[in-house]
Amino acid sequence: MLVTMELAEPAPQSILDQDLYKFCMQQAVLEHYPDVVVEYGFINRDPSMRFNQAAFTQLQKDIARMEHTTATNKDIEYLKHTCPYLSAEYLQFLASYRFNPTVDIACSLDAMGALELKIMGKWTQVILYEIPLLSMISSAYFSHVDTDWNYTGQLEKITAKGLQLVDASCEFAEFGTRRRRDFKTQNMVVCALSQLHCGPGQCIGTSNVYLARKYNMKPVGTVGHEWTMAIAALEGTYENGNSLALRKWHATFKGSLGIALTDTFGTTAFFANFDRQLASLYAGVRHDSGDPFQFIERVHAHYTKIGISPATKTIVFSDGLDPEKAIRVRKYCAKYAVNCSFGIGTNFTNDFLCASDPTKQSKAANIVIKLLKCGDKYCVKLSDVTSKHTGDACEVERAQTSLTRLGLLD
């Protein structure tokens, strides 16, 4: 396969170097909660990942440059024609949107090399920081701290992965912006995937809007946990947080972007809210934690119970996938006659070997930025995997107690 690309292209100073779902959530926030003030925090799930001063200095420079990143007329026209679910009112807002990192972001490095980062401001203003910041943090770390890696074999590796998925009848998308090793890697990945032949399966797009435009692919995405986390906090209900979030999302997008995220407060609480009316409005559901095979069984049982054919719905899988796991999951979906697709991130954009010893894996970053507060209300996430719970410890315990008492938490 012939691949032509500017491999040396630096990360673009483009507002579109962003995951699609962030623009979609910004529109929904603008419509439903335009004046809410929020706080986000950086979480490093790998305590061994420490920064040095060179990495921190690069990060500071990258953050400062965000002040000059704006939507161009070309960007707005692209979104208008490619994403018809983005309203004219929202695109007008985005055209005048400006990052203000010196006001919105507090970032420091302690004596042990631990990075601390907070984002604070109006939700409509600060919602777009998460994805660029995570990609900047990863890039700075792998440029100045862990440098025992190189690009040798990356193009061949991603091409082989893509062909493996296509030949196994998998429909999949690239979801790697937030965890990419650097922009060059994701650029290489999306370029290669855009040139795959269509077989029994296919690559249906990328979450990165800039690269979707560059390689004439479809920008794809669903919704993030923060939407449900915030609404549950603001409306004061974990019991009905999922249903409120789903109804408000549908009110904004009228059926577009119709994949429901299931694990903000655990799947038991989700399915209790996901009645026939809501399930009929949504094209399917997304799995992002827990056992995917048990999840398939639960989804099949739930749709059957409420009188909807599972064969008319889709499960999007996005939890720590590689091609082998995706293929196993697809086969299990076929057994239950459920449609499926896959969003693959880290395994596409941060799968490297150590340069000094190619028999060893170069460990990818395991970092997130999560919504911590809406106004004076704490926001929490109760994943189907306990280690992924996030939020104030007392509020997590309160949410668990509340849902357990109602029989909504496993």
XYZ file of C-alpha atoms in Angstrom:
410
model
C 0.000 0.000 0.000
C 1.382 3.400 -1.001
C 1.161 5.924 1.830
C 2.029 9.564 1.251
C 2.054 11.976 4.169
C 3.937 14.784 5.820
C 5.336 12.691 8.646
C 7.244 15.624 10.072
C 4.118 17.803 10.308
C 3.905 19.296 13.810
C 0.675 19.273 15.799
C -1.548 21.745 13.966
C -2.580 25.018 15.559
C -6.168 24.136 14.660
C -9.288 24.082 16.778
C -10.305 20.997 14.786
C -7.438 18.952 16.290
C -10.116 17.796 18.693
C -12.519 14.891 19.141
C -15.927 15.447 17.539
C -17.933 14.652 20.654
C -16.504 17.698 22.448
C -18.024 20.066 19.895
C -21.326 18.190 20.184
C -21.312 18.403 23.982
C -20.420 22.094 23.831
C -23.542 22.668 21.731
C -25.702 20.733 24.199
C -24.213 22.617 27.158
C -24.788 25.939 25.388
C -28.454 25.015 24.941
C -29.211 23.537 28.370
C -26.657 24.884 30.876
C -25.050 28.040 29.408
C -24.151 29.677 32.720
C -22.909 26.729 34.787
C -19.384 27.060 36.182
C -17.354 23.847 36.377
C -14.022 22.447 37.484
C -12.001 19.672 35.840
C -8.976 17.877 37.236
C -6.114 15.879 35.737
C -5.789 12.286 36.983
C -2.688 10.180 36.364
C -3.627 6.531 36.856
C 0.047 5.523 36.701
C 1.975 7.033 39.637
C 5.282 5.973 38.048
C 4.729 8.497 35.261
C 6.707 11.534 36.447
C 7.547 14.679 34.533
C 10.871 16.490 34.314
C 11.344 20.225 33.903
C 11.899 20.003 30.135
C 8.577 18.213 29.642
C 6.776 20.678 31.896
C 8.279 23.641 30.040
C 7.085 22.215 26.715
C 3.622 21.678 28.164
C 3.483 25.259 29.429
C 4.431 26.585 25.992
C 1.848 24.380 24.280
C -0.855 25.553 26.687
C 0.058 29.206 26.165
C -0.223 28.792 22.383
C -3.869 27.749 22.742
C -4.723 31.431 23.156
C -4.111 31.841 19.424
C -6.127 28.795 18.340
C -9.430 29.846 16.793
C -11.958 28.520 14.318
C -11.301 29.787 10.798
C -13.992 30.410 8.205
C -12.805 27.232 6.492
C -13.267 25.279 9.737
C -16.809 26.557 10.220
C -17.750 25.789 6.617
C -16.377 22.268 6.969
C -18.397 21.626 10.140
C -21.512 23.143 8.576
C -21.417 20.794 5.598
C -20.022 17.692 7.305
C -21.887 17.773 10.625
C -25.463 18.942 9.905
C -26.479 18.215 13.509
C -24.347 21.179 14.631
C -26.761 24.113 14.651
C -26.233 27.475 13.001
C -26.436 29.095 16.426
C -23.712 26.845 17.764
C -21.430 27.387 14.777
C -21.833 31.136 15.226
C -20.770 30.684 18.859
C -17.777 28.551 17.852
C -16.683 31.107 15.250
C -16.176 33.668 18.029
C -14.900 31.206 20.649
C -11.504 31.899 22.212
C -9.386 29.791 24.560
C -8.173 31.773 27.579
C -5.624 29.430 29.167
C -3.976 31.963 31.457
C -7.331 32.420 33.222
C -8.865 28.960 32.800
C -5.933 26.634 33.579
C -3.794 26.191 36.692
C -0.828 23.896 36.075
C 2.142 23.056 38.304
C 4.852 20.454 38.843
C 5.771 19.337 42.342
C 9.242 18.398 43.592
C 8.590 14.696 42.862
C 7.650 15.315 39.232
C 3.896 14.870 39.703
C 1.843 17.024 37.374
C -1.099 18.914 38.814
C -3.635 20.550 36.528
C -7.049 22.120 37.075
C -9.420 23.755 34.607
C -12.039 26.180 35.916
C -14.605 28.402 34.230
C -17.959 28.444 32.491
C -18.739 24.983 31.136
C -19.324 26.393 27.651
C -15.893 28.039 27.765
C -13.708 25.274 29.207
C -15.256 22.094 27.773
C -12.890 22.082 24.774
C -9.664 21.895 26.825
C -9.696 18.218 27.829
C -8.638 16.496 24.607
C -5.919 18.954 23.505
C -4.446 19.019 27.018
C -4.269 15.242 27.285
C -2.552 14.983 23.908
C -0.118 17.762 24.900
C 0.702 16.038 28.196
C 1.412 12.746 26.442
C 3.509 14.399 23.748
C 5.603 16.332 26.282
C 6.187 13.214 28.367
C 7.308 11.082 25.435
C 9.471 13.876 24.040
C 11.432 14.544 27.227
C 10.959 11.783 29.816
C 10.427 8.416 28.174
C 12.445 8.704 24.980
C 13.318 5.014 24.595
C 11.142 4.501 21.506
C 10.987 5.353 17.827
C 8.662 5.065 14.837
C 10.267 1.940 13.398
C 7.594 -0.435 12.130
C 4.660 1.780 13.126
C 3.225 2.160 9.645
C 3.429 -1.569 8.980
C 1.904 -2.312 12.394
C -1.143 -0.074 11.966
C -1.726 -1.310 8.433
C -1.652 -4.910 9.641
C -4.084 -4.118 12.457
C -6.468 -2.387 10.080
C -6.395 -5.252 7.593
C -6.909 -7.767 10.396
C -10.073 -5.951 11.473
C -11.365 -5.459 7.930
C -10.841 -9.115 7.036
C -12.647 -10.165 10.239
C -15.754 -8.162 9.273
C -15.243 -5.518 11.950
C -16.611 -2.013 11.530
C -14.313 0.301 13.473
C -13.169 3.880 13.998
C -9.977 5.500 15.246
C -10.483 7.061 18.720
C -6.876 7.857 19.633
C -6.515 11.633 20.050
C -6.508 11.791 23.849
C -3.954 9.021 24.313
C -1.778 9.523 21.233
C 1.980 9.400 21.689
C 2.201 12.515 19.582
C 0.497 14.087 16.588
C 2.888 12.459 14.139
C 1.738 9.033 15.310
C -1.967 9.770 14.952
C -1.375 11.403 11.584
C 0.366 8.228 10.434
C -2.413 6.022 11.820
C -5.317 7.892 10.243
C -3.525 8.196 6.913
C -2.940 4.443 6.808
C -6.493 3.592 7.875
C -7.932 5.952 5.252
C -6.267 3.881 2.526
C -7.453 0.454 3.650
C -9.462 -1.497 1.120
C -13.084 -2.187 1.954
C -13.646 -5.865 2.650
C -16.118 -7.646 4.887
C -15.361 -4.897 7.415
C -14.293 -1.264 7.144
C -12.815 1.719 8.934
C -15.753 4.115 9.272
C -13.867 7.202 10.416
C -11.897 8.991 13.102
C -12.862 10.979 16.182
C -10.264 13.644 15.273
C -12.001 16.302 13.180
C -8.803 17.806 11.757
C -7.569 14.437 10.501
C -11.032 13.487 9.235
C -10.958 16.550 7.013
C -7.339 16.014 5.970
C -7.906 12.414 4.863
C -11.508 12.749 3.678
C -12.870 10.464 6.383
C -16.033 10.743 8.444
C -15.660 12.450 11.839
C -17.339 10.193 14.389
C -18.193 10.286 18.077
C -20.831 9.727 20.714
C -21.034 11.495 24.101
C -18.760 11.659 27.147
C -19.376 10.683 30.761
C -19.225 14.315 31.841
C -22.635 15.007 30.280
C -24.426 12.523 32.547
C -22.170 13.249 35.533
C -22.975 16.948 35.377
C -26.699 16.561 34.862
C -27.020 14.132 37.772
C -25.158 16.617 39.999
C -27.023 19.691 38.810
C -30.449 18.045 38.981
C -29.690 16.269 42.256
C -30.448 12.690 41.200
C -28.290 9.642 40.581
C -31.382 7.465 40.233
C -32.645 9.335 37.161
C -29.413 10.958 35.990
C -29.146 8.732 32.925
C -32.689 9.337 31.706
C -32.435 13.107 32.171
C -29.142 13.200 30.271
C -30.524 11.039 27.464
C -33.657 13.154 27.075
C -31.762 16.434 27.001
C -29.280 15.027 24.480
C -32.105 13.872 22.242
C -33.816 17.249 22.561
C -30.672 18.859 21.129
C -29.775 16.380 18.402
C -33.162 14.893 17.458
C -31.842 11.359 16.952
C -28.451 12.167 15.464
C -25.488 10.997 17.579
C -27.858 8.390 18.970
C -25.529 6.105 20.911
C -26.212 6.050 24.658
C -23.311 5.760 27.102
C -24.115 3.121 29.701
C -21.573 3.122 32.534
C -21.578 6.572 34.172
C -23.270 5.122 37.266
C -23.013 1.441 36.351
C -25.062 -0.440 33.801
C -27.750 -1.565 36.276
C -28.715 2.063 36.936
C -28.561 2.764 33.205
C -30.877 -0.043 32.150
C -33.366 0.927 34.883
C -33.626 4.329 33.117
C -33.458 3.019 29.561
C -37.149 2.259 29.033
C -38.839 1.391 25.757
C -39.468 5.025 24.860
C -35.838 6.040 25.319
C -34.485 2.860 23.754
C -36.624 3.556 20.687
C -35.101 7.032 20.356
C -31.509 5.783 20.409
C -29.754 3.713 17.747
C -27.817 1.757 20.336
C -25.523 1.851 23.349
C -21.818 2.180 24.127
C -19.759 -0.169 26.287
C -16.817 1.512 28.035
C -16.036 -0.649 31.080
C -16.612 -4.110 32.496
C -16.880 -7.475 30.788
C -17.962 -6.935 27.148
C -19.343 -10.444 26.765
C -21.615 -10.138 29.791
C -22.617 -6.729 28.485
C -23.740 -8.213 25.167
C -25.938 -10.669 27.045
C -27.420 -7.876 29.172
C -28.122 -5.659 26.178
C -29.807 -8.520 24.320
C -31.916 -9.388 27.364
C -32.912 -5.786 28.003
C -34.025 -5.025 24.450
C -35.922 -8.313 24.338
C -37.617 -7.574 27.676
C -38.903 -4.171 26.510
C -40.130 -5.518 23.179
C -37.425 -4.224 20.856
C -35.530 -6.526 18.497
C -31.813 -6.479 19.436
C -31.036 -6.969 15.745
C -32.222 -3.413 15.071
C -29.712 -1.881 17.511
C -25.934 -1.422 17.706
C -23.381 -1.723 20.475
C -20.313 0.506 20.179
C -17.355 -0.917 22.103
C -14.600 1.467 23.203
C -12.934 -0.001 26.291
C -9.238 -0.836 25.914
C -9.593 -2.646 22.615
C -7.036 -4.263 20.349
C -7.860 -6.115 17.111
C -7.877 -9.556 18.727
C -10.324 -8.528 21.433
C -12.540 -6.680 18.957
C -12.737 -9.771 16.755
C -13.733 -11.966 19.710
C -16.401 -9.469 20.724
C -17.753 -9.242 17.163
C -18.166 -13.008 17.027
C -20.058 -12.981 20.325
C -22.328 -10.193 19.056
C -23.086 -12.302 15.981
C -24.135 -15.146 18.270
C -26.750 -12.836 19.798
C -27.648 -11.169 16.468
C -26.612 -7.712 17.736
C -24.893 -5.200 15.467
C -21.578 -3.818 16.691
C -18.800 -1.385 15.932
C -15.547 -0.515 17.664
C -13.733 2.648 18.713
C -10.032 1.878 19.127
C -7.759 4.463 20.700
C -4.578 3.710 22.615
C -3.827 0.499 20.713
C -3.778 2.491 17.477
C -1.968 5.663 18.572
C 0.253 4.616 21.489
C 1.435 1.057 20.826
C 5.248 1.156 20.780
C 8.216 -1.037 21.641
C 11.303 0.084 23.538
C 14.043 1.139 21.134
C 16.740 -0.304 23.403
C 14.979 -3.680 23.674
C 12.254 -4.333 21.073
C 11.078 -7.372 23.040
C 9.664 -4.980 25.662
C 6.556 -2.831 25.384
C 6.953 0.927 25.763
C 4.244 1.718 28.284
C 1.513 4.073 27.127
C 0.269 6.917 29.312
C -2.829 6.198 31.402
C -4.156 9.685 31.977
C -7.585 11.322 32.098
C -9.146 14.696 32.783
C -12.462 14.405 34.603
C -15.229 16.771 35.589
C -14.981 17.368 39.346
C -17.598 20.007 40.161
C -20.557 21.843 38.642
C -21.065 24.997 40.635
C -20.871 23.814 44.235
C -21.954 20.248 43.398
C -19.449 17.394 43.221
C -19.571 15.200 40.098
C -18.807 11.490 40.232
C -18.489 8.521 37.912
C -19.246 4.984 39.093
C -17.763 2.827 36.384
C -18.407 -0.894 36.010
C -14.744 -1.203 37.027
C -14.134 0.125 40.544
C -10.636 1.410 39.723
C -12.217 3.826 37.232
C -14.486 5.482 39.808
C -13.755 9.214 39.917
C -14.822 12.115 42.072
C -14.797 13.334 45.649
C -14.489 10.266 47.912
C -17.389 11.263 50.170
C -19.645 11.969 47.188
C -18.687 8.663 45.543
C -19.673 6.888 48.746
C -22.948 8.831 48.919
C -23.786 7.961 45.299
C -22.977 4.289 45.879
C -25.115 4.192 49.015
C -28.031 5.880 47.265
C -27.971 3.589 44.239
C -27.379 0.445 46.303
C -30.370 1.254 48.515
C -32.488 1.503 45.359
C -31.106 -1.793 44.003
C -29.432 0.040 41.102
C -25.783 -0.787 41.784
C -24.221 -4.229 41.437
